[in-house]
PDB file of C-alpha atoms and ligand atoms in Angstrom:
ATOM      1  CA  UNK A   1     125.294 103.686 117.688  1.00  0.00           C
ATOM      2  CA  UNK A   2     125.475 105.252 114.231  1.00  0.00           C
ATOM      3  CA  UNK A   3     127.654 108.416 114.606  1.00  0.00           C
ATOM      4  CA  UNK A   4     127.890 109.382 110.811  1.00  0.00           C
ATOM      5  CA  UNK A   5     124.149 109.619 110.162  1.00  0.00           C
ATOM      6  CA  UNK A   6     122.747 111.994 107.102  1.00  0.00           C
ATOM      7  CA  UNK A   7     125.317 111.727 104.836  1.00  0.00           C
ATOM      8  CA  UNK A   8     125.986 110.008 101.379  1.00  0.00           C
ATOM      9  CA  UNK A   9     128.890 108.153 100.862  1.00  0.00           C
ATOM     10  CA  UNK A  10     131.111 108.200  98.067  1.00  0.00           C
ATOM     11  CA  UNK A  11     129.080 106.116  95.932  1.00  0.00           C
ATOM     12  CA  UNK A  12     126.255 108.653  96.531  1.00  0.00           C
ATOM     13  CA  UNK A  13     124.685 106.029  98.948  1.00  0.00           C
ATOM     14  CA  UNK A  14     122.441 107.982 101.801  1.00  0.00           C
ATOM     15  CA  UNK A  15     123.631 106.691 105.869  1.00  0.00           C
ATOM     16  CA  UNK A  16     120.397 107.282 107.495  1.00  0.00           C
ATOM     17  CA  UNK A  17     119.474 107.688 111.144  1.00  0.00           C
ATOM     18  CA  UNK A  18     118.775 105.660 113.750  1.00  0.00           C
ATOM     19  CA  UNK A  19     115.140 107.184 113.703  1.00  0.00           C
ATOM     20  CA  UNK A  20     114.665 106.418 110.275  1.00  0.00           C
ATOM     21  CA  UNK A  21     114.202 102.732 110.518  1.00  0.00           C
ATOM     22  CA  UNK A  22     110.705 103.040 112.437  1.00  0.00           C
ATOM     23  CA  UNK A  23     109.221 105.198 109.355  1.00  0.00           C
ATOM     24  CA  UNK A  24     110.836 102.326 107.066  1.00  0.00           C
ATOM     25  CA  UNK A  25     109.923  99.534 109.313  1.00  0.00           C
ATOM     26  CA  UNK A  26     105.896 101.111 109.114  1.00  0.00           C
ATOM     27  CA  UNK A  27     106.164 101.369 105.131  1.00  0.00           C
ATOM     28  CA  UNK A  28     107.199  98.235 105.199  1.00  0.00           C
ATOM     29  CA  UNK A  29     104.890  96.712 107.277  1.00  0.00           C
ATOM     30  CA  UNK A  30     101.748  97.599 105.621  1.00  0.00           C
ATOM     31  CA  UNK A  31     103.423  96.842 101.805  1.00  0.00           C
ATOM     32  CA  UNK A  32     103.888  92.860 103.550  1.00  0.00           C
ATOM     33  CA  UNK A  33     100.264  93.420 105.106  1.00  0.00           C
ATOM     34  CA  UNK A  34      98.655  94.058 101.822  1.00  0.00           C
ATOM     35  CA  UNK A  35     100.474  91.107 100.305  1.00  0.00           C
ATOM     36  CA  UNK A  36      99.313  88.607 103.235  1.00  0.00           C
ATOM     37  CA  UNK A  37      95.782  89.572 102.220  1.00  0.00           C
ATOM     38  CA  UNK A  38      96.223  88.819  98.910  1.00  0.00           C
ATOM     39  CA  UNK A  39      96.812  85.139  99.305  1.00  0.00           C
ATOM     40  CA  UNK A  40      93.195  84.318  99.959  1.00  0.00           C
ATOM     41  CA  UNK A  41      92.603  86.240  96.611  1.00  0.00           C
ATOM     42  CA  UNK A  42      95.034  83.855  93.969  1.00  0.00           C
ATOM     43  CA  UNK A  43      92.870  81.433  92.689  1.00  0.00           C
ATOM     44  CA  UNK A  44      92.041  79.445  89.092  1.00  0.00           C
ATOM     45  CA  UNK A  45      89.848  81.892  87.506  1.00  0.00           C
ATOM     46  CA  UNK A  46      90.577  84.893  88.974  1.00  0.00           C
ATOM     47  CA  UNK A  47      92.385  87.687  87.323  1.00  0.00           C
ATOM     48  CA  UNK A  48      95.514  89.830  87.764  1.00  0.00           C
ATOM     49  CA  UNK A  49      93.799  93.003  87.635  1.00  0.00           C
ATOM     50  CA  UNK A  50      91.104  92.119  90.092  1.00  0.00           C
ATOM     51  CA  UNK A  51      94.359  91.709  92.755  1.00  0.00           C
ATOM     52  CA  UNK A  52      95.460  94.756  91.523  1.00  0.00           C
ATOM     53  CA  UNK A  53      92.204  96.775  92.010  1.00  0.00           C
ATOM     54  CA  UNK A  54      92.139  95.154  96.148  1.00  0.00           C
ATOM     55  CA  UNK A  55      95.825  96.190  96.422  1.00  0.00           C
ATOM     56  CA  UNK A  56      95.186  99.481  95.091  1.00  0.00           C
ATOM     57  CA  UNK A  57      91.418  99.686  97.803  1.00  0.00           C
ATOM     58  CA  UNK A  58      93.762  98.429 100.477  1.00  0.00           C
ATOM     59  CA  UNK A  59      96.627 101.214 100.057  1.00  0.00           C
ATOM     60  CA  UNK A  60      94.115 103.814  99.684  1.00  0.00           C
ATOM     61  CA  UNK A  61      92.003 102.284 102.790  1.00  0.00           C
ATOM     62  CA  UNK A  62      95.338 102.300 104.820  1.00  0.00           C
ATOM     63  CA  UNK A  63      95.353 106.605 104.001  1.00  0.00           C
ATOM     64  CA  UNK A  64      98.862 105.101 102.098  1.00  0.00           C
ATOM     65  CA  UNK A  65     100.163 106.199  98.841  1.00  0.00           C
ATOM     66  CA  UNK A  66     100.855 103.578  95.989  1.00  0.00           C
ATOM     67  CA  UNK A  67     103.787 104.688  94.641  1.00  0.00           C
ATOM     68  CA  UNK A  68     103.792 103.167  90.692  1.00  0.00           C
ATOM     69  CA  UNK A  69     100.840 104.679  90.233  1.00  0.00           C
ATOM     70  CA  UNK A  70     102.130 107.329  88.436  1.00  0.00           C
ATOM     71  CA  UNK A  71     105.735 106.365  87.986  1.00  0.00           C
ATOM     72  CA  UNK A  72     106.665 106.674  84.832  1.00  0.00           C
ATOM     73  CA  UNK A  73     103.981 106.132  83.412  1.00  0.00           C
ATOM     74  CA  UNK A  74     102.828 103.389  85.130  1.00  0.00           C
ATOM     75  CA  UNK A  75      99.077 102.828  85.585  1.00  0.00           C
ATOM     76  CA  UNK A  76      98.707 100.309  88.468  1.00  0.00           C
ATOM     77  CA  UNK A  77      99.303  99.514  92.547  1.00  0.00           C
ATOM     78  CA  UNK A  78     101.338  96.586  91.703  1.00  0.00           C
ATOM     79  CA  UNK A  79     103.003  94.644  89.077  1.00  0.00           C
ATOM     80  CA  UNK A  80     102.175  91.050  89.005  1.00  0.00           C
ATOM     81  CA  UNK A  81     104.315  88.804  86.821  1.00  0.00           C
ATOM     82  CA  UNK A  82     103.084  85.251  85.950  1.00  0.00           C
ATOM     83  CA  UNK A  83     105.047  82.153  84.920  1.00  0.00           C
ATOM     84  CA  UNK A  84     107.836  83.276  82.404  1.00  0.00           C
ATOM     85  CA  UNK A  85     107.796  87.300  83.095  1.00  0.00           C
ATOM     86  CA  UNK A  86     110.430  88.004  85.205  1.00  0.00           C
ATOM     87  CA  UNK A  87     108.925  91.382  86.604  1.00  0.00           C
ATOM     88  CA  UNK A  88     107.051  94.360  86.058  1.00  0.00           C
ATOM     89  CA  UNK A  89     104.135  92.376  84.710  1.00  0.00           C
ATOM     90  CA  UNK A  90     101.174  94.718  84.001  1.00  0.00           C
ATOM     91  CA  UNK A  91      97.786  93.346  86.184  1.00  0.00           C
ATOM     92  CA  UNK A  92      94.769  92.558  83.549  1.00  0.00           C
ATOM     93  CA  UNK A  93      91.989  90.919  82.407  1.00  0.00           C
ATOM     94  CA  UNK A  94      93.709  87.271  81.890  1.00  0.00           C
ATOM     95  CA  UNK A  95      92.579  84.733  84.160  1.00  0.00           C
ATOM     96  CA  UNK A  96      94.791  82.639  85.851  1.00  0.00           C
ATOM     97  CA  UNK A  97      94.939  79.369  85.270  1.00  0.00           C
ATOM     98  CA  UNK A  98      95.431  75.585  87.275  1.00  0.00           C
ATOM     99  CA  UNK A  99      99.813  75.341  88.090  1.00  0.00           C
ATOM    100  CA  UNK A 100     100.394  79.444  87.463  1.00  0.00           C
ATOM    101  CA  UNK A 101     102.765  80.952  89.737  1.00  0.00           C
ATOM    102  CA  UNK A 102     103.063  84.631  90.053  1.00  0.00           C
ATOM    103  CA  UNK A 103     104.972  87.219  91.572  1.00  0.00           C
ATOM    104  CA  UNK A 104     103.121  89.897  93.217  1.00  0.00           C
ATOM    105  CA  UNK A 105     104.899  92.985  93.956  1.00  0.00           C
ATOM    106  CA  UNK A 106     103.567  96.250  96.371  1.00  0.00           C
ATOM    107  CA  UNK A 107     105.386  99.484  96.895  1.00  0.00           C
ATOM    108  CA  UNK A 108     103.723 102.009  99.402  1.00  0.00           C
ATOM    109  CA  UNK A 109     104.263 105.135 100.700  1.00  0.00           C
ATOM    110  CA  UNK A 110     103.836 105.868 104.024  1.00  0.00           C
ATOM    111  CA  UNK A 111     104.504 109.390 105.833  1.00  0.00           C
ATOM    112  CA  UNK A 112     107.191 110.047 103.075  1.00  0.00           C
ATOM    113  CA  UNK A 113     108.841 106.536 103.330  1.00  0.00           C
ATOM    114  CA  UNK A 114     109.278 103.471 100.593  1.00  0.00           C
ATOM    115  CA  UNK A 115     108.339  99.722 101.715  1.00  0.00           C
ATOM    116  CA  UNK A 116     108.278  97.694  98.483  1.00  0.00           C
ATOM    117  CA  UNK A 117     108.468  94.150  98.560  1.00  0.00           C
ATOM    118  CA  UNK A 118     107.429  91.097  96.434  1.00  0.00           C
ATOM    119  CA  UNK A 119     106.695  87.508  96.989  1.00  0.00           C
ATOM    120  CA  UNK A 120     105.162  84.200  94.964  1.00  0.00           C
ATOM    121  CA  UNK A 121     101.278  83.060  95.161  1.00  0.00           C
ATOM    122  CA  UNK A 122     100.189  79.973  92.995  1.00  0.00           C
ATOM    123  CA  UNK A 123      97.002  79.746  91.482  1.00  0.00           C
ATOM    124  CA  UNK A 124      95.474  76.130  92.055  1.00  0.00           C
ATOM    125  CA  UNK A 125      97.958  73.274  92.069  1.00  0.00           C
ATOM    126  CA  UNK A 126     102.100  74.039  92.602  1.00  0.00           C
ATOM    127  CA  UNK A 127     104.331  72.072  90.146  1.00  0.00           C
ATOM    128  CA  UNK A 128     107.338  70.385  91.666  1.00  0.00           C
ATOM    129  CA  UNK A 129     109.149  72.467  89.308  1.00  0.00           C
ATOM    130  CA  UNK A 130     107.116  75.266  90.056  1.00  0.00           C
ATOM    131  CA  UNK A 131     107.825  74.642  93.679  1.00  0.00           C
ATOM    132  CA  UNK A 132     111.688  74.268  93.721  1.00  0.00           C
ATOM    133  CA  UNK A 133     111.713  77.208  91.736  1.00  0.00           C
ATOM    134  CA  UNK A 134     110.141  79.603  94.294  1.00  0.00           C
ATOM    135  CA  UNK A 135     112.174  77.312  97.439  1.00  0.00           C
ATOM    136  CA  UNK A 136     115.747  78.067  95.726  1.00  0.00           C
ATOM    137  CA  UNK A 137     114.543  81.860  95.167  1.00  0.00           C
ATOM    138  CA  UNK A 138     113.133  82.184  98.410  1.00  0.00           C
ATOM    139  CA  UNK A 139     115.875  81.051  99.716  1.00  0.00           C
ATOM    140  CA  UNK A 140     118.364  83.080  97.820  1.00  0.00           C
ATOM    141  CA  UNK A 141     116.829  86.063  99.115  1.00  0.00           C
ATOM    142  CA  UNK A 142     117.629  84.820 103.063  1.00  0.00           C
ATOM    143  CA  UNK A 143     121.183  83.909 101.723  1.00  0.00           C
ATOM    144  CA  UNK A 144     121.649  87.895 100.500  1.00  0.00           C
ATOM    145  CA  UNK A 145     120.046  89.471 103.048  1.00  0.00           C
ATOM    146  CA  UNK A 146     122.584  87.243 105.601  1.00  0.00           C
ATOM    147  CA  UNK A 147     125.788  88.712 104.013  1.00  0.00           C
ATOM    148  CA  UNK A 148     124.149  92.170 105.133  1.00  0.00           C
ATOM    149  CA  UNK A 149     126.155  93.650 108.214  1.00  0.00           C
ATOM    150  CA  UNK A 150     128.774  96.597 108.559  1.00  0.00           C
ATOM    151  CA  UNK A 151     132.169  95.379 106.505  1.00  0.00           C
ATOM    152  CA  UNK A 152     130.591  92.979 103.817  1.00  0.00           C
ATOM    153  CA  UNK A 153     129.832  94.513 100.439  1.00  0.00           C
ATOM    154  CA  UNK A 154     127.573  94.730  98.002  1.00  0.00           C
ATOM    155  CA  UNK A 155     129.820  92.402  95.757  1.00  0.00           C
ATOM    156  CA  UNK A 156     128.904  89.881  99.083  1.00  0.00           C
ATOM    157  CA  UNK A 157     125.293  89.914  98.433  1.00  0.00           C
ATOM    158  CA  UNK A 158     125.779  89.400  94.984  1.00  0.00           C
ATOM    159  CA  UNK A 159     127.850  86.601  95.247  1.00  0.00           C
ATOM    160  CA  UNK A 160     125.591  84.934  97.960  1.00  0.00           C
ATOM    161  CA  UNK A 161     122.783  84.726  95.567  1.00  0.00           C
ATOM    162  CA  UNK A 162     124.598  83.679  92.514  1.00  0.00           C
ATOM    163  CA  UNK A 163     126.592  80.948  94.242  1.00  0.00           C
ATOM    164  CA  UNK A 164     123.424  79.409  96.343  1.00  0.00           C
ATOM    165  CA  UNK A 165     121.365  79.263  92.636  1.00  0.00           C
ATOM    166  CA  UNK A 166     123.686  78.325  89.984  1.00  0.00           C
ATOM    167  CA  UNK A 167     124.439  75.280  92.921  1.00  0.00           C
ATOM    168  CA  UNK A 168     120.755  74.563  92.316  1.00  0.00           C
ATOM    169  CA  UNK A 169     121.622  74.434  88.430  1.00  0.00           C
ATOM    170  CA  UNK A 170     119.186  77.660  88.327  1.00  0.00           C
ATOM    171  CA  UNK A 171     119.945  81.437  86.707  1.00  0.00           C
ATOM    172  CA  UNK A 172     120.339  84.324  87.947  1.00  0.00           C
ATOM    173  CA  UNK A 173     118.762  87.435  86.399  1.00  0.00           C
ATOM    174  CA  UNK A 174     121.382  90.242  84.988  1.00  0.00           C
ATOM    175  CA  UNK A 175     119.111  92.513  83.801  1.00  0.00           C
ATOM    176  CA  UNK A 176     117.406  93.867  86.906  1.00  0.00           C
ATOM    177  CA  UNK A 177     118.509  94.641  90.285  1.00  0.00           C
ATOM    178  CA  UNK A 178     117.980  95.949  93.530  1.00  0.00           C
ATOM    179  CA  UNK A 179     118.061  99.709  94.639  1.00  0.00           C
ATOM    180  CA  UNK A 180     118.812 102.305  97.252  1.00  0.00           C
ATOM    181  CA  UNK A 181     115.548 103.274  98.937  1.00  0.00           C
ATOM    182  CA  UNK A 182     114.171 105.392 102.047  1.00  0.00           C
ATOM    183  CA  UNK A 183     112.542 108.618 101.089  1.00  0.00           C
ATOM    184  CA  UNK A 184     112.905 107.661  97.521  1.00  0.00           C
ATOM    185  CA  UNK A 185     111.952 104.707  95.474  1.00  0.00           C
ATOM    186  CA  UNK A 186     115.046 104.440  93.749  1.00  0.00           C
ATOM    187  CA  UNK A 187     118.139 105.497  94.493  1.00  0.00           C
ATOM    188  CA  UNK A 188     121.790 104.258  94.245  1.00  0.00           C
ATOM    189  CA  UNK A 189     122.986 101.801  94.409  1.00  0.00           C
ATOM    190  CA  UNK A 190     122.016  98.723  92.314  1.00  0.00           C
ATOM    191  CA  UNK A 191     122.124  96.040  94.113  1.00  0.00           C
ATOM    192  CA  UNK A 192     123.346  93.067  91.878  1.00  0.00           C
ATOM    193  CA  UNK A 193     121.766  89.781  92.349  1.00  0.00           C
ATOM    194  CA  UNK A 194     125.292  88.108  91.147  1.00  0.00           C
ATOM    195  CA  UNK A 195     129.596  89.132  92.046  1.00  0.00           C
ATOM    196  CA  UNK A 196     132.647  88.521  93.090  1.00  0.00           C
ATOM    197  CA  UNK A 197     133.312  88.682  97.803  1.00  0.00           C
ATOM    198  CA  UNK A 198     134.686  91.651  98.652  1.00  0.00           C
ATOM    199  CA  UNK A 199     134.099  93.810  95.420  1.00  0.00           C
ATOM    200  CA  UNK A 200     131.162  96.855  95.335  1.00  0.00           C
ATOM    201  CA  UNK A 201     130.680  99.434  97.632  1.00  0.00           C
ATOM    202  CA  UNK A 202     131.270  98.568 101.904  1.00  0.00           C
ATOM    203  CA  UNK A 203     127.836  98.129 103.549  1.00  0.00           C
ATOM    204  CA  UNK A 204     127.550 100.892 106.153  1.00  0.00           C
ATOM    205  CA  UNK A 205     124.900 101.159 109.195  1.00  0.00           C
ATOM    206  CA  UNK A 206     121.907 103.184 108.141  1.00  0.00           C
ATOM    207  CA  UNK A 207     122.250 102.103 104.334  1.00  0.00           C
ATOM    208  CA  UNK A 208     118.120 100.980 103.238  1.00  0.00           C
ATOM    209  CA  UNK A 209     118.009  99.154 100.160  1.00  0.00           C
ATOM    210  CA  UNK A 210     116.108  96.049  98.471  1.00  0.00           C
ATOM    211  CA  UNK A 211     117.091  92.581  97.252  1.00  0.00           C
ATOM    212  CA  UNK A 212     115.122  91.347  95.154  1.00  0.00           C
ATOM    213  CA  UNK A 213     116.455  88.168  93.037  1.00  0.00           C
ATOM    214  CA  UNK A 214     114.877  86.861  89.880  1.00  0.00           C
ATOM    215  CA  UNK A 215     115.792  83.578  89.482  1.00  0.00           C
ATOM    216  CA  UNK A 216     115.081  81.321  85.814  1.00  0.00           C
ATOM    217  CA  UNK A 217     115.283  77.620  85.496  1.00  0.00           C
ATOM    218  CA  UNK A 218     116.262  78.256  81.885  1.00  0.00           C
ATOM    219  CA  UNK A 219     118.889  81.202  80.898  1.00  0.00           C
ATOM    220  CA  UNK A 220     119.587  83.974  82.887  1.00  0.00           C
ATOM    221  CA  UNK A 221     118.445  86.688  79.666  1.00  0.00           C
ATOM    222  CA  UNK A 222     115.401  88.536  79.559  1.00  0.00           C
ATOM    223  CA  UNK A 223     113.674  90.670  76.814  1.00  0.00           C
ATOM    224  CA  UNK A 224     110.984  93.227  77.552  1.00  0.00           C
ATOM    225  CA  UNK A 225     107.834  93.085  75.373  1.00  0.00           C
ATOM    226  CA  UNK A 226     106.207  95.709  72.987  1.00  0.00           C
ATOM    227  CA  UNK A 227     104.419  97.453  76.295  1.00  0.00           C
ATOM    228  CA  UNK A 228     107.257  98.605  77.333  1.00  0.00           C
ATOM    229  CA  UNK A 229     107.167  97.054  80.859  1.00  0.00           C
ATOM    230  CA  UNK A 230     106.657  93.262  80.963  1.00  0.00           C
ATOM    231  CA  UNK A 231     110.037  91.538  81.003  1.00  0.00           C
ATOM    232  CA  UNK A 232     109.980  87.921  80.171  1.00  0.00           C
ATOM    233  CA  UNK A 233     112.237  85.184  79.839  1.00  0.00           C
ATOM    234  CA  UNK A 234     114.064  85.148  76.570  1.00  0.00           C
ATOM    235  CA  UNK A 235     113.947  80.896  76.785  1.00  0.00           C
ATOM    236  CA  UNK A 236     109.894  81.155  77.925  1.00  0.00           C
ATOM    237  CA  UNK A 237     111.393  78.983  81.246  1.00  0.00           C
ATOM    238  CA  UNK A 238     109.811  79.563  84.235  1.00  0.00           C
ATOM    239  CA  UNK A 239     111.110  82.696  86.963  1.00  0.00           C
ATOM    240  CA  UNK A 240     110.364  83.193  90.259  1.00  0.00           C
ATOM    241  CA  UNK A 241     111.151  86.727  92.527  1.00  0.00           C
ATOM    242  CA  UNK A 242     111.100  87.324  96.280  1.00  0.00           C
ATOM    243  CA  UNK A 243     111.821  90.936  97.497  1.00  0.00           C
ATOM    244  CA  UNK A 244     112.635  92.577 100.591  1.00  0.00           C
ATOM    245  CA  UNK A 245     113.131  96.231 102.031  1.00  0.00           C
ATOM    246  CA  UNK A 246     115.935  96.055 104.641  1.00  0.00           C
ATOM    247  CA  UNK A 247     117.787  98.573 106.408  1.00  0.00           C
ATOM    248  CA  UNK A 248     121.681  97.821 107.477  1.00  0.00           C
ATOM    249  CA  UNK A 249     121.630  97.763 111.590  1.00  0.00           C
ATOM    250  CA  UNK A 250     125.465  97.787 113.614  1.00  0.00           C
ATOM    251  CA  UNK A 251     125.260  93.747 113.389  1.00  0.00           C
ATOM    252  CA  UNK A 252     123.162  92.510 110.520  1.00  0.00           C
ATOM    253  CA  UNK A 253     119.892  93.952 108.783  1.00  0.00           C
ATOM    254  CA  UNK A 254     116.418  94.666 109.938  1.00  0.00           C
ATOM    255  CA  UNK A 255     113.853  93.284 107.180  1.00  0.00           C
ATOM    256  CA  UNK A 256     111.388  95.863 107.206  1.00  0.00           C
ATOM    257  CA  UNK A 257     109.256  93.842 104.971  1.00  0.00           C
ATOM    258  CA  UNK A 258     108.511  91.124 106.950  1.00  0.00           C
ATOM    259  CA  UNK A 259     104.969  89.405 106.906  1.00  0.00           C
ATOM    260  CA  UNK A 260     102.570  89.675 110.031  1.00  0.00           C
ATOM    261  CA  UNK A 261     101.167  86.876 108.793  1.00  0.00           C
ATOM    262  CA  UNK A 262     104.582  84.881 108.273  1.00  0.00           C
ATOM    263  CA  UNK A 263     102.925  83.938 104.516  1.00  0.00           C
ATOM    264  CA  UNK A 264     105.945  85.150 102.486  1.00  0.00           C
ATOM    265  CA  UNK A 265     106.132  81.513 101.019  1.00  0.00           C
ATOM    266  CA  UNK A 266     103.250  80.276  99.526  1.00  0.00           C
ATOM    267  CA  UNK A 267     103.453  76.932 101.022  1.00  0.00           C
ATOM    268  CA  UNK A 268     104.109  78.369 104.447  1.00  0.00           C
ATOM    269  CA  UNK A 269     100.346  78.165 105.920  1.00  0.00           C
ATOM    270  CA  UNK A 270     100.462  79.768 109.017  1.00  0.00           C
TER     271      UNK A 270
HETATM  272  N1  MF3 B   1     108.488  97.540  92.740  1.00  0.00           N
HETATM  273  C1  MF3 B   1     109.420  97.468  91.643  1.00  0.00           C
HETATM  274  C2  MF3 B   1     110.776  97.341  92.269  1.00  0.00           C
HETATM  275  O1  MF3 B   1     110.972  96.408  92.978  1.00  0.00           O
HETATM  276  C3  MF3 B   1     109.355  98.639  90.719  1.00  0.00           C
HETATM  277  C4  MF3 B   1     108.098  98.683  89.955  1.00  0.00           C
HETATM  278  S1  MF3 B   1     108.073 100.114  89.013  1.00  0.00           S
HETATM  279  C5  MF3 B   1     106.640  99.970  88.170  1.00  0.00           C
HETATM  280  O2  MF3 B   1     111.659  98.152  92.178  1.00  0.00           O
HETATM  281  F1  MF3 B   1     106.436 101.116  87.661  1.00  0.00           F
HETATM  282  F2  MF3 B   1     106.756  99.007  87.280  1.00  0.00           F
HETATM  283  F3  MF3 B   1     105.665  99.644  89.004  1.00  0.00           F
HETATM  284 CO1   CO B   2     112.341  97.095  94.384  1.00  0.00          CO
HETATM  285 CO1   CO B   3     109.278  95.902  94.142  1.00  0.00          CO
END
């Protein structure tokens, strides 16, 4: 039972309620809906923006709110980020070719609450590469989200993912993070894919916040390009992303983002 509920703590970080996580948990749901229906839709030929337009039909047929559309300028319902861009790739007329991998990532708004989450599709055949790539960020992701629970910190989850994919001779993005989220899309903190046990903020019940690690084969630095959005790889190597929405419970986390479908991986064919 969380007996502190409402408040921010000292690092400005909102404690919700216990009755929060079932608006999250529906947010979240539908955001890892829309990206189960996707999968069907990644294929040689096909284009980024054509996703984007079903993504954007799908939130609007689910009486849901996209909520990049709008945000800061941003034009589209997702942001889908092929081979060497890192994130907030910007859906278009390119096609997609044989061995591309691509991150697609959703955020919706449901009755006032945030679900954004992200995961990997491949369009035709997956590289070995390609395919340890996503495993080893995939599985970086699980590794974060399992130092969530009431007396880790952030500085936990950090080092969780940084240890698990530097062992796999992989990098770890600096130059994005994580967020606070709930009624907002971002809010404090930033949630560092990489740090030290025991340093950052304490992780309280009722904290909601993403992970979301990007994850090079090359170096860890990025650049963004003249668009003022897409953020590649400074090396052109290969990155991979997998995001969650997850809300801190009295023992652990609750992944809000979970797939229906269990099709976060893109080999997992269930
Ligand atoms: N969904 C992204 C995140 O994980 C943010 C995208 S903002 C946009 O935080 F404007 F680029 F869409
Ligand atoms: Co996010
Ligand atoms: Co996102």
């Amino acid at each position: 039972m969380n007996t502190h509920k409402g408040r921010l703590t000292r690092d400005g970080i909102r404690i919700h309620e216990d009755s929060d996580f079932a608006g999250m948990h529906k947010a979240g749901a539908l955001a890892a809906r829309i990206l189960d229906e996707i999968a069907d839709h990644v294929f040689v030929g096909q284009t980024t923006g054509a996703i984007d337009k079903m993504i954007e039909d799908k939130v609007n047929e689910a009486g849901a709110k996209s909520a990049t559309i709008g945000y800061k300028g941003y034009r589209h319902a997702s942001c889908i980020s092929v081979n060497h861009v890192v994130c907030h790739g910007i859906p278009g007329d390119k096609l997609l070719k044989d061995g591309d991998i691509l991150n697609v990532d959703v955020t919706v708004i449901v009755d006032g609450w945030f679900g954004d989450t992200s995961r990997m599709y491949v369009a035709g055949k997956l590289s070995r590469k390609a395919e340890r790539l996503i495993e080893i960020t995939h599985e970086s992701l699980m590794k974060g989200i399992e130092a969530v629970k009431p007396g880790n910190t952030f500085g936990d989850i950090g080092h969780a993912i940084q240890s698990y994919v530097e062992a796999h001779r992989m990098s770890v993005v600096r130059d994005f993070c994580g967020h606070g989220l709930g009624r907002v899309f971002h809010a404090p903190p930033n949630v560092l894919h990489y740090g030290r046990p025991g340093t950052g903020p304490a992780l309280e019940e009722g904290m909601f916040f993403t992970i979301e690690p990007m994850v090079n084969l090359g170096r860890p630095e990025t650049k963004v390009l003249a668009d003022d959005w897409t953020a590649v790889t400074r090396d052109k190597s290969l990155s991979a992303q997998f995001e969650h929405s997850i809300g801190v419970t009295g023992t652990g986390a609750e992944i809000f983002t979970l797939s229906p479908a269990g099709r976060f991986h893109p080999t997992w064919t269930a």
